[in-house]
Amino acid sequence: MPKQKSKLTTVNAEETLVWTGVSSNQTKAQKEFNDALRKHKEVLDHSKEIEPLFQMVNETYLKEVLPEIEKQKKLERKRFEVMCSILLEEKLSFGKMQREFLRRYLLDICTDSILEDPSFYSQFRDQLETKLERMDRLRSKIQMESKIKQKFGFEIDLDDLNRTQFDSEEERSSHEEKYREFREKYEEYRSDYFKGSRSKSSSKKSKAQMEKEKKILESERLLSTDINTLFKNLAKLIHPDKEQDSILRERKSKLMTKLSGARDNMNIAEILEIKMQVDELLPNQQTDVSFHDTSIKRFVGIIKSKIRELEDSIRQRFFSHPLMADFPEKKITKETLTAYLTRVKKDNVMVTLAYEKEVEQLTKEPKYIKEMIKELQSLGVQF
């Protein structure tokens, strides 16, 4: 089919048509393109709007939530210590099943927390373990250390390797240097292992996969041609070397830098936005570039892909934050976020108060531990 001329037509303040057909009759592809580019600009604007909201989340986390979590960790540790004291010092009489349930519960806490503070938790682990449990743990540790020596040629103490608490930065640095070579060898081994797994899984390609790759390569080739066409036409208009006006030369220079970067990154969405800026800057010298509908459809697909990437990056940035795990709304606004953060802060304070209450009750009335055991069992905790 014949190519259609590309012109910029201002309809009103809210809608600018990037492509128009002959006699201003847009094709379906041109309409889809305009809608896609408009949506792309909306998402870009939204990404800038939510930056202050992200700062609000981060500030709330650092200044209000994190200090409360630190309090909870200290209280949790204190609660564990008091519970161990009640059990090990026999401050209270327990039935056989109650005693075993409590011992296993506290031993699990030790196992989960020992890397946080080995010196603190290991002393309780040694008292809570049975002889058989200790022998099994030590046997597993020795077997693992033996496998490491066979595989990598290093004598490793796993308890020391996994240490995270140090008395000084000098001790931490010394520890890192001690195991540096082993960690490097281990990371190299992991990398080679996963590379091998991927190559095995991708060594045999189906006919459908090969056809899909062929289409992708052809699409990229056509896209490259379209990008070069646009680049050449735009570069002729905004090359700063031939511009006499100093202000205009500076603006052209900035646009040229952006255009070159967009061309190098094959970013058609950015190039098309630069085209709009050029048309604004030079209304009497607009780019006279025509494309078949097949090219325009390709642009639409690429811009929609860029929109998805932008939306995903916004979601990823927000919802990867530890404070946003339970955010219920799909759309992030200042109002919904403020209400959510207020609830999170309130809930966090309530958790701290619950820990304080438990520690106080266990200290004053050791028999309260029996109520805790019943509650844990009613929640389905089993060993």
mmCIF file of C-alpha atoms in Angstrom:
data_model
loop_
_atom_site.group_PDB
_atom_site.id
_atom_site.type_symbol
_atom_site.label_atom_id
_atom_site.label_comp_id
_atom_site.label_asym_id
_atom_site.label_seq_id
_atom_site.Cartn_x
_atom_site.Cartn_y
_atom_site.Cartn_z
ATOM 1 C CA MET A 1 0.000 0.000 0.000
ATOM 2 C CA PRO A 2 1.215 3.576 -0.562
ATOM 3 C CA LYS A 3 2.873 5.444 2.304
ATOM 4 C CA GLN A 4 0.931 8.160 4.068
ATOM 5 C CA LYS A 5 2.411 11.520 4.965
ATOM 6 C CA SER A 6 3.168 12.240 8.584
ATOM 7 C CA LYS A 7 2.066 15.634 9.900
ATOM 8 C CA LEU A 8 1.554 17.134 13.343
ATOM 9 C CA THR A 9 -1.955 18.519 13.832
ATOM 10 C CA THR A 10 -2.946 20.288 17.049
ATOM 11 C CA VAL A 11 -6.533 19.435 17.909
ATOM 12 C CA ASN A 12 -6.810 20.945 21.383
ATOM 13 C CA ALA A 13 -4.810 21.384 24.578
ATOM 14 C CA GLU A 14 -5.588 17.859 25.739
ATOM 15 C CA GLU A 15 -5.005 15.851 22.542
ATOM 16 C CA THR A 16 -2.158 16.065 20.032
ATOM 17 C CA LEU A 17 -2.229 13.738 17.034
ATOM 18 C CA VAL A 18 1.211 12.514 16.158
ATOM 19 C CA TRP A 19 0.224 10.926 12.849
ATOM 20 C CA THR A 20 -2.644 11.937 10.610
ATOM 21 C CA GLY A 21 -3.618 10.338 7.344
ATOM 22 C CA VAL A 22 -4.642 12.018 4.085
ATOM 23 C CA SER A 23 -7.425 14.560 4.753
ATOM 24 C CA SER A 24 -6.893 13.953 8.482
ATOM 25 C CA ASN A 25 -8.422 10.463 8.267
ATOM 26 C CA GLN A 26 -6.368 8.348 10.647
ATOM 27 C CA THR A 27 -5.865 4.672 10.004
ATOM 28 C CA LYS A 28 -6.570 2.207 12.795
ATOM 29 C CA ALA A 29 -2.818 1.729 13.295
ATOM 30 C CA GLN A 30 -2.265 5.487 13.598
ATOM 31 C CA LYS A 31 -5.024 5.784 16.209
ATOM 32 C CA GLU A 32 -3.558 2.895 18.198
ATOM 33 C CA PHE A 33 -0.166 4.554 18.006
ATOM 34 C CA ASN A 34 -1.469 7.880 19.343
ATOM 35 C CA ASP A 35 -3.296 6.097 22.176
ATOM 36 C CA ALA A 36 -0.181 4.089 23.047
ATOM 37 C CA LEU A 37 2.115 7.136 23.045
ATOM 38 C CA ARG A 38 -0.375 9.098 25.156
ATOM 39 C CA LYS A 39 -0.537 6.216 27.645
ATOM 40 C CA HIS A 40 3.264 6.040 27.686
ATOM 41 C CA LYS A 41 3.471 9.741 28.619
ATOM 42 C CA GLU A 42 0.839 9.242 31.342
ATOM 43 C CA VAL A 43 2.819 6.381 32.890
ATOM 44 C CA LEU A 44 6.035 8.418 32.686
ATOM 45 C CA ASP A 45 4.316 11.331 34.438
ATOM 46 C CA HIS A 46 2.916 8.932 37.038
ATOM 47 C CA SER A 47 6.393 7.523 37.720
ATOM 48 C CA LYS A 48 7.565 11.072 38.515
ATOM 49 C CA GLU A 49 4.505 11.752 40.684
ATOM 50 C CA ILE A 50 5.032 8.694 42.892
ATOM 51 C CA GLU A 51 8.675 9.500 43.702
ATOM 52 C CA PRO A 52 7.636 11.659 46.713
ATOM 53 C CA LEU A 53 5.322 8.837 47.810
ATOM 54 C CA PHE A 54 8.211 6.375 47.772
ATOM 55 C CA GLN A 55 10.249 8.833 49.856
ATOM 56 C CA MET A 56 7.341 8.965 52.322
ATOM 57 C CA VAL A 57 7.364 5.155 52.605
ATOM 58 C CA ASN A 58 11.106 5.039 53.127
ATOM 59 C CA GLU A 59 11.096 7.839 55.694
ATOM 60 C CA THR A 60 8.293 6.158 57.660
ATOM 61 C CA TYR A 61 10.193 2.876 57.607
ATOM 62 C CA LEU A 62 13.528 4.334 58.725
ATOM 63 C CA LYS A 63 12.249 6.786 61.330
ATOM 64 C CA GLU A 64 9.241 5.029 62.834
ATOM 65 C CA VAL A 65 8.915 1.377 61.869
ATOM 66 C CA LEU A 66 12.535 0.180 62.000
ATOM 67 C CA PRO A 67 13.188 1.503 65.552
ATOM 68 C CA GLU A 68 10.015 -0.296 66.664
ATOM 69 C CA ILE A 69 11.198 -3.533 65.021
ATOM 70 C CA GLU A 70 14.511 -3.238 66.887
ATOM 71 C CA LYS A 71 12.563 -2.949 70.146
ATOM 72 C CA GLN A 72 10.578 -6.059 69.207
ATOM 73 C CA LYS A 73 13.771 -8.040 68.520
ATOM 74 C CA LYS A 74 15.143 -7.159 71.961
ATOM 75 C CA LEU A 75 11.846 -8.047 73.618
ATOM 76 C CA GLU A 76 11.612 -11.311 71.654
ATOM 77 C CA ARG A 77 15.099 -12.218 72.825
ATOM 78 C CA LYS A 78 14.219 -11.302 76.414
ATOM 79 C CA ARG A 79 11.040 -13.409 76.216
ATOM 80 C CA PHE A 80 13.079 -16.363 74.909
ATOM 81 C CA GLU A 81 15.579 -15.943 77.761
ATOM 82 C CA VAL A 82 12.838 -15.861 80.424
ATOM 83 C CA MET A 83 11.107 -18.935 78.918
ATOM 84 C CA CYS A 84 14.408 -20.848 78.897
ATOM 85 C CA SER A 85 15.009 -19.837 82.509
ATOM 86 C CA ILE A 86 11.563 -21.139 83.550
ATOM 87 C CA LEU A 87 12.186 -24.484 81.817
ATOM 88 C CA LEU A 88 15.871 -25.094 82.565
ATOM 89 C CA GLU A 89 15.860 -23.834 86.155
ATOM 90 C CA GLU A 90 12.645 -25.778 86.845
ATOM 91 C CA LYS A 91 10.776 -22.779 88.214
ATOM 92 C CA LEU A 92 7.544 -24.553 87.347
ATOM 93 C CA SER A 93 6.381 -28.155 87.173
ATOM 94 C CA PHE A 94 5.353 -29.398 83.705
ATOM 95 C CA GLY A 95 3.699 -32.492 82.400
ATOM 96 C CA LYS A 96 5.945 -34.679 80.241
ATOM 97 C CA MET A 97 4.282 -33.588 76.977
ATOM 98 C CA GLN A 98 4.232 -29.918 77.998
ATOM 99 C CA ARG A 99 7.932 -30.000 78.867
ATOM 100 C CA GLU A 100 8.881 -31.673 75.580
ATOM 101 C CA PHE A 101 6.719 -29.289 73.548
ATOM 102 C CA LEU A 102 8.340 -26.247 75.213
ATOM 103 C CA ARG A 103 11.850 -27.672 74.827
ATOM 104 C CA ARG A 104 11.367 -28.309 71.108
ATOM 105 C CA TYR A 105 9.762 -24.879 70.621
ATOM 106 C CA LEU A 106 12.707 -23.097 72.272
ATOM 107 C CA LEU A 107 15.241 -25.283 70.448
ATOM 108 C CA ASP A 108 13.655 -24.290 67.115
ATOM 109 C CA ILE A 109 14.041 -20.621 68.041
ATOM 110 C CA CYS A 110 17.717 -21.304 68.789
ATOM 111 C CA THR A 111 18.267 -23.006 65.444
ATOM 112 C CA ASP A 112 16.556 -20.186 63.518
ATOM 113 C CA SER A 113 18.342 -17.372 65.395
ATOM 114 C CA ILE A 114 21.796 -18.753 66.092
ATOM 115 C CA LEU A 115 23.468 -16.953 63.176
ATOM 116 C CA GLU A 116 22.232 -13.599 64.506
ATOM 117 C CA ASP A 117 24.149 -14.054 67.754
ATOM 118 C CA PRO A 118 25.994 -17.396 68.063
ATOM 119 C CA SER A 119 27.475 -16.701 71.506
ATOM 120 C CA PHE A 120 24.042 -15.961 73.013
ATOM 121 C CA TYR A 121 21.952 -18.715 71.417
ATOM 122 C CA SER A 122 24.560 -21.500 71.412
ATOM 123 C CA GLN A 123 24.648 -21.583 75.237
ATOM 124 C CA PHE A 124 20.893 -22.272 75.316
ATOM 125 C CA ARG A 125 21.072 -24.711 72.409
ATOM 126 C CA ASP A 126 23.637 -26.796 74.293
ATOM 127 C CA GLN A 127 21.283 -27.013 77.290
ATOM 128 C CA LEU A 128 18.110 -27.666 75.286
ATOM 129 C CA GLU A 129 19.479 -30.384 72.961
ATOM 130 C CA THR A 130 19.337 -34.054 73.888
ATOM 131 C CA LYS A 131 22.538 -36.083 73.492
ATOM 132 C CA LEU A 132 21.137 -37.763 70.390
ATOM 133 C CA GLU A 133 20.190 -34.397 68.799
ATOM 134 C CA ARG A 134 23.653 -33.010 69.524
ATOM 135 C CA MET A 135 25.344 -36.066 68.005
ATOM 136 C CA ASP A 136 23.159 -35.811 64.854
ATOM 137 C CA ARG A 137 23.895 -32.111 64.477
ATOM 138 C CA LEU A 138 27.641 -32.551 64.916
ATOM 139 C CA ARG A 139 27.698 -35.547 62.562
ATOM 140 C CA SER A 140 25.889 -33.537 59.842
ATOM 141 C CA LYS A 141 28.292 -30.640 60.356
ATOM 142 C CA ILE A 142 31.375 -32.876 60.084
ATOM 143 C CA GLN A 143 29.991 -34.545 56.942
ATOM 144 C CA MET A 144 29.358 -31.179 55.289
ATOM 145 C CA GLU A 145 32.823 -29.881 56.213
ATOM 146 C CA SER A 146 34.336 -33.080 54.786
ATOM 147 C CA LYS A 147 32.432 -32.621 51.491
ATOM 148 C CA ILE A 148 33.652 -29.014 51.270
ATOM 149 C CA LYS A 149 37.237 -30.147 51.764
ATOM 150 C CA GLN A 150 36.894 -32.807 49.051
ATOM 151 C CA LYS A 151 35.233 -30.432 46.602
ATOM 152 C CA PHE A 152 37.161 -27.205 47.207
ATOM 153 C CA GLY A 153 40.274 -28.227 49.157
ATOM 154 C CA PHE A 154 39.570 -25.959 52.148
ATOM 155 C CA GLU A 155 39.439 -26.762 55.876
ATOM 156 C CA ILE A 156 36.238 -24.985 56.949
ATOM 157 C CA ASP A 157 34.571 -24.559 60.340
ATOM 158 C CA LEU A 158 30.923 -23.973 59.383
ATOM 159 C CA ASP A 159 30.012 -22.381 62.723
ATOM 160 C CA ASP A 160 32.816 -19.865 62.305
ATOM 161 C CA LEU A 161 32.103 -19.347 58.585
ATOM 162 C CA ASN A 162 28.469 -18.391 59.270
ATOM 163 C CA ARG A 163 29.273 -15.947 62.067
ATOM 164 C CA THR A 164 27.628 -12.523 61.734
ATOM 165 C CA GLN A 165 28.479 -10.951 65.119
ATOM 166 C CA PHE A 166 31.917 -9.399 65.635
ATOM 167 C CA ASP A 167 33.444 -7.307 68.413
ATOM 168 C CA SER A 168 35.095 -4.871 65.989
ATOM 169 C CA GLU A 169 35.419 -3.966 62.335
ATOM 170 C CA GLU A 170 38.981 -5.274 62.441
ATOM 171 C CA GLU A 171 37.703 -8.694 63.540
ATOM 172 C CA ARG A 172 35.042 -8.630 60.787
ATOM 173 C CA SER A 173 37.655 -7.781 58.130
ATOM 174 C CA SER A 174 39.954 -10.532 59.399
ATOM 175 C CA HIS A 175 37.076 -13.036 59.232
ATOM 176 C CA GLU A 176 36.179 -11.997 55.660
ATOM 177 C CA GLU A 177 39.800 -12.313 54.548
ATOM 178 C CA LYS A 178 40.091 -15.728 56.180
ATOM 179 C CA TYR A 179 37.255 -17.147 54.076
ATOM 180 C CA ARG A 180 37.571 -14.889 51.011
ATOM 181 C CA GLU A 181 39.282 -17.456 48.788
ATOM 182 C CA PHE A 182 36.774 -20.185 49.687
ATOM 183 C CA ARG A 183 33.783 -17.892 48.976
ATOM 184 C CA GLU A 184 35.250 -16.906 45.601
ATOM 185 C CA LYS A 185 35.733 -20.580 44.664
ATOM 186 C CA TYR A 186 32.215 -21.412 45.841
ATOM 187 C CA GLU A 187 30.616 -18.557 43.852
ATOM 188 C CA GLU A 188 32.569 -19.642 40.761
ATOM 189 C CA TYR A 189 31.298 -23.206 41.238
ATOM 190 C CA ARG A 190 27.670 -22.006 41.612
ATOM 191 C CA SER A 191 27.959 -19.835 38.518
ATOM 192 C CA ASP A 192 29.344 -22.707 36.428
ATOM 193 C CA TYR A 193 26.679 -25.063 37.761
ATOM 194 C CA PHE A 194 23.769 -22.789 36.808
ATOM 195 C CA LYS A 195 25.316 -21.993 33.430
ATOM 196 C CA GLY A 196 25.533 -25.723 32.755
ATOM 197 C CA SER A 197 21.904 -26.220 33.794
ATOM 198 C CA ARG A 198 20.738 -23.452 31.474
ATOM 199 C CA SER A 199 22.784 -24.705 28.527
ATOM 200 C CA LYS A 200 21.366 -28.226 28.951
ATOM 201 C CA SER A 201 17.804 -26.956 29.082
ATOM 202 C CA SER A 202 18.291 -24.701 26.051
ATOM 203 C CA SER A 203 20.499 -27.019 23.963
ATOM 204 C CA LYS A 204 17.524 -28.463 22.059
ATOM 205 C CA LYS A 205 15.181 -25.900 20.552
ATOM 206 C CA SER A 206 11.798 -26.786 19.166
ATOM 207 C CA LYS A 207 10.700 -25.714 15.709
ATOM 208 C CA ALA A 208 8.275 -23.232 17.303
ATOM 209 C CA GLN A 209 11.111 -21.686 19.368
ATOM 210 C CA MET A 210 13.324 -21.345 16.313
ATOM 211 C CA GLU A 211 10.481 -19.745 14.354
ATOM 212 C CA LYS A 212 9.812 -17.337 17.222
ATOM 213 C CA GLU A 213 13.500 -16.333 17.374
ATOM 214 C CA LYS A 214 13.515 -15.812 13.626
ATOM 215 C CA LYS A 215 10.510 -13.471 13.882
ATOM 216 C CA ILE A 216 12.170 -11.541 16.714
ATOM 217 C CA LEU A 217 15.355 -11.074 14.664
ATOM 218 C CA GLU A 218 13.345 -9.899 11.647
ATOM 219 C CA SER A 219 11.360 -7.503 13.847
ATOM 220 C CA GLU A 220 14.594 -6.094 15.275
ATOM 221 C CA ARG A 221 16.022 -5.639 11.775
ATOM 222 C CA LEU A 222 12.925 -3.765 10.608
ATOM 223 C CA LEU A 223 12.902 -1.696 13.782
ATOM 224 C CA SER A 224 16.535 -0.761 13.229
ATOM 225 C CA THR A 225 15.661 0.445 9.716
ATOM 226 C CA ASP A 226 12.761 2.564 11.014
ATOM 227 C CA ILE A 227 14.897 4.034 13.803
ATOM 228 C CA ASN A 228 17.656 4.977 11.373
ATOM 229 C CA THR A 229 15.104 6.651 9.069
ATOM 230 C CA LEU A 230 13.745 8.746 11.934
ATOM 231 C CA PHE A 231 17.219 9.481 13.293
ATOM 232 C CA LYS A 232 18.507 10.808 9.960
ATOM 233 C CA ASN A 233 15.482 13.072 9.409
ATOM 234 C CA LEU A 234 15.574 14.441 12.950
ATOM 235 C CA ALA A 235 19.365 14.838 12.998
ATOM 236 C CA LYS A 236 19.195 17.043 9.888
ATOM 237 C CA LEU A 237 16.838 19.416 11.693
ATOM 238 C CA ILE A 238 18.520 19.620 15.093
ATOM 239 C CA HIS A 239 22.244 19.291 14.355
ATOM 240 C CA PRO A 240 23.635 22.209 16.391
ATOM 241 C CA ASP A 241 26.716 22.964 14.247
ATOM 242 C CA LYS A 242 24.726 24.878 11.605
ATOM 243 C CA GLU A 243 22.607 26.851 14.095
ATOM 244 C CA GLN A 244 23.491 30.551 14.492
ATOM 245 C CA ASP A 245 21.139 31.362 17.394
ATOM 246 C CA SER A 246 23.007 30.529 20.639
ATOM 247 C CA ILE A 247 19.859 29.693 22.667
ATOM 248 C CA LEU A 248 18.451 27.495 19.904
ATOM 249 C CA ARG A 249 21.865 25.868 19.427
ATOM 250 C CA GLU A 250 21.962 24.867 23.098
ATOM 251 C CA ARG A 251 18.465 23.348 22.954
ATOM 252 C CA LYS A 252 19.298 21.509 19.730
ATOM 253 C CA SER A 253 22.513 20.214 21.275
ATOM 254 C CA LYS A 254 20.605 18.717 24.223
ATOM 255 C CA LEU A 255 18.030 17.146 21.905
ATOM 256 C CA MET A 256 20.797 15.755 19.692
ATOM 257 C CA THR A 257 22.475 14.135 22.696
ATOM 258 C CA LYS A 258 19.168 12.551 23.750
ATOM 259 C CA LEU A 259 18.489 11.444 20.176
ATOM 260 C CA SER A 260 21.897 9.772 19.835
ATOM 261 C CA GLY A 261 21.416 7.944 23.139
ATOM 262 C CA ALA A 262 17.931 6.785 22.137
ATOM 263 C CA ARG A 263 19.236 5.560 18.759
ATOM 264 C CA ASP A 264 22.096 3.651 20.445
ATOM 265 C CA ASN A 265 19.622 2.021 22.871
ATOM 266 C CA MET A 266 17.097 1.263 20.071
ATOM 267 C CA ASN A 267 14.516 3.173 22.143
ATOM 268 C CA ILE A 268 11.802 3.993 19.611
ATOM 269 C CA ALA A 269 9.467 5.403 22.281
ATOM 270 C CA GLU A 270 12.035 8.031 23.298
ATOM 271 C CA ILE A 271 12.854 8.855 19.660
ATOM 272 C CA LEU A 272 9.172 9.461 18.925
ATOM 273 C CA GLU A 273 8.906 11.717 21.981
ATOM 274 C CA ILE A 274 11.973 13.631 20.763
ATOM 275 C CA LYS A 275 10.218 13.968 17.397
ATOM 276 C CA MET A 276 7.333 15.707 19.158
ATOM 277 C CA GLN A 277 9.773 18.048 20.956
ATOM 278 C CA VAL A 278 11.471 18.839 17.641
ATOM 279 C CA ASP A 279 8.091 19.596 16.042
ATOM 280 C CA GLU A 280 7.384 21.981 18.937
ATOM 281 C CA LEU A 281 10.802 23.611 18.693
ATOM 282 C CA LEU A 282 10.665 23.994 14.910
ATOM 283 C CA PRO A 283 6.970 24.258 13.967
ATOM 284 C CA ASN A 284 7.782 25.408 10.423
ATOM 285 C CA GLN A 285 10.277 22.612 9.734
ATOM 286 C CA GLN A 286 8.463 19.506 10.914
ATOM 287 C CA THR A 287 9.825 16.092 10.042
ATOM 288 C CA ASP A 288 8.376 14.771 6.813
ATOM 289 C CA VAL A 289 8.601 11.045 7.529
ATOM 290 C CA SER A 290 6.115 8.473 6.284
ATOM 291 C CA PHE A 291 5.676 4.851 7.408
ATOM 292 C CA HIS A 292 3.546 1.912 6.328
ATOM 293 C CA ASP A 293 0.894 0.804 8.821
ATOM 294 C CA THR A 294 3.000 -2.324 9.449
ATOM 295 C CA SER A 295 5.788 -0.094 10.837
ATOM 296 C CA ILE A 296 3.334 1.898 12.934
ATOM 297 C CA LYS A 297 1.908 -1.341 14.352
ATOM 298 C CA ARG A 298 5.429 -2.371 15.263
ATOM 299 C CA PHE A 299 5.901 0.950 17.070
ATOM 300 C CA VAL A 300 2.649 0.351 18.971
ATOM 301 C CA GLY A 301 3.870 -3.061 20.152
ATOM 302 C CA ILE A 302 7.189 -1.597 21.295
ATOM 303 C CA ILE A 303 5.570 1.329 23.124
ATOM 304 C CA LYS A 304 3.101 -1.009 24.861
ATOM 305 C CA SER A 305 6.064 -3.121 25.934
ATOM 306 C CA LYS A 306 7.753 0.015 27.321
ATOM 307 C CA ILE A 307 4.544 0.870 29.199
ATOM 308 C CA ARG A 308 4.502 -2.591 30.797
ATOM 309 C CA GLU A 309 8.177 -2.249 31.754
ATOM 310 C CA LEU A 310 7.535 1.148 33.347
ATOM 311 C CA GLU A 311 4.483 -0.106 35.263
ATOM 312 C CA ASP A 312 6.406 -3.196 36.394
ATOM 313 C CA SER A 313 9.355 -1.078 37.554
ATOM 314 C CA ILE A 314 6.992 1.161 39.572
ATOM 315 C CA ARG A 315 5.340 -1.879 41.180
ATOM 316 C CA GLN A 316 8.686 -3.563 41.755
ATOM 317 C CA ARG A 317 10.174 -0.503 43.413
ATOM 318 C CA PHE A 318 7.204 -0.031 45.711
ATOM 319 C CA PHE A 319 6.254 -3.589 46.524
ATOM 320 C CA SER A 320 9.800 -4.864 47.030
ATOM 321 C CA HIS A 321 10.009 -2.445 49.966
ATOM 322 C CA PRO A 322 9.553 -4.386 53.240
ATOM 323 C CA LEU A 323 6.873 -1.956 54.396
ATOM 324 C CA MET A 324 4.647 -2.482 51.331
ATOM 325 C CA ALA A 325 4.111 -6.244 51.535
ATOM 326 C CA ASP A 326 0.451 -5.933 52.613
ATOM 327 C CA PHE A 327 -0.555 -2.830 50.668
ATOM 328 C CA PRO A 328 -4.101 -3.702 49.482
ATOM 329 C CA GLU A 329 -4.701 -1.160 46.725
ATOM 330 C CA LYS A 330 -3.826 -1.587 43.050
ATOM 331 C CA LYS A 331 -3.498 2.150 42.504
ATOM 332 C CA ILE A 332 -1.012 4.024 44.677
ATOM 333 C CA THR A 333 -2.242 7.461 45.733
ATOM 334 C CA LYS A 334 -1.203 9.773 48.545
ATOM 335 C CA GLU A 335 -4.512 9.172 50.340
ATOM 336 C CA THR A 336 -4.442 5.349 50.190
ATOM 337 C CA LEU A 337 -0.744 5.287 51.096
ATOM 338 C CA THR A 338 -1.150 7.649 54.076
ATOM 339 C CA ALA A 339 -4.010 5.526 55.440
ATOM 340 C CA TYR A 340 -1.978 2.328 54.945
ATOM 341 C CA LEU A 341 1.163 3.716 56.639
ATOM 342 C CA THR A 342 -0.899 4.969 59.585
ATOM 343 C CA ARG A 343 -2.321 1.459 60.029
ATOM 344 C CA VAL A 344 1.138 -0.148 59.719
ATOM 345 C CA LYS A 345 2.584 2.166 62.389
ATOM 346 C CA LYS A 346 -0.346 1.456 64.701
ATOM 347 C CA ASP A 347 -0.104 -2.327 64.179
ATOM 348 C CA ASN A 348 3.637 -2.214 64.781
ATOM 349 C CA VAL A 349 3.198 -0.426 68.105
ATOM 350 C CA MET A 350 0.570 -3.018 69.090
ATOM 351 C CA VAL A 351 3.068 -5.838 68.400
ATOM 352 C CA THR A 352 5.650 -4.128 70.637
ATOM 353 C CA LEU A 353 3.074 -3.747 73.431
ATOM 354 C CA ALA A 354 2.115 -7.436 73.094
ATOM 355 C CA TYR A 355 5.774 -8.463 73.501
ATOM 356 C CA GLU A 356 6.165 -6.154 76.517
ATOM 357 C CA LYS A 357 3.053 -7.641 78.109
ATOM 358 C CA GLU A 358 4.273 -11.225 77.575
ATOM 359 C CA VAL A 359 7.721 -10.497 79.019
ATOM 360 C CA GLU A 360 6.172 -8.772 82.044
ATOM 361 C CA GLN A 361 3.697 -11.608 82.687
ATOM 362 C CA LEU A 362 6.347 -14.326 82.289
ATOM 363 C CA THR A 363 8.651 -12.495 84.707
ATOM 364 C CA LYS A 364 5.959 -11.920 87.353
ATOM 365 C CA GLU A 365 3.979 -15.134 86.875
ATOM 366 C CA PRO A 366 5.988 -18.020 85.351
ATOM 367 C CA LYS A 367 2.807 -20.136 85.149
ATOM 368 C CA TYR A 368 1.648 -17.863 82.293
ATOM 369 C CA ILE A 369 3.940 -19.972 80.092
ATOM 370 C CA LYS A 370 1.374 -22.798 80.254
ATOM 371 C CA GLU A 371 -1.234 -20.527 78.665
ATOM 372 C CA MET A 372 1.295 -19.719 75.922
ATOM 373 C CA ILE A 373 1.843 -23.444 75.293
ATOM 374 C CA LYS A 374 -1.926 -24.011 74.958
ATOM 375 C CA GLU A 375 -2.241 -21.091 72.578
ATOM 376 C CA LEU A 376 0.650 -22.335 70.398
ATOM 377 C CA GLN A 377 -0.870 -25.822 70.284
ATOM 378 C CA SER A 378 -4.295 -24.384 69.356
ATOM 379 C CA LEU A 379 -2.593 -22.596 66.433
ATOM 380 C CA GLY A 380 -1.357 -25.945 65.132
ATOM 381 C CA VAL A 381 2.322 -25.707 66.171
ATOM 382 C CA GLN A 382 3.680 -29.264 66.245
ATOM 383 C CA PHE A 383 7.035 -31.029 66.672
#
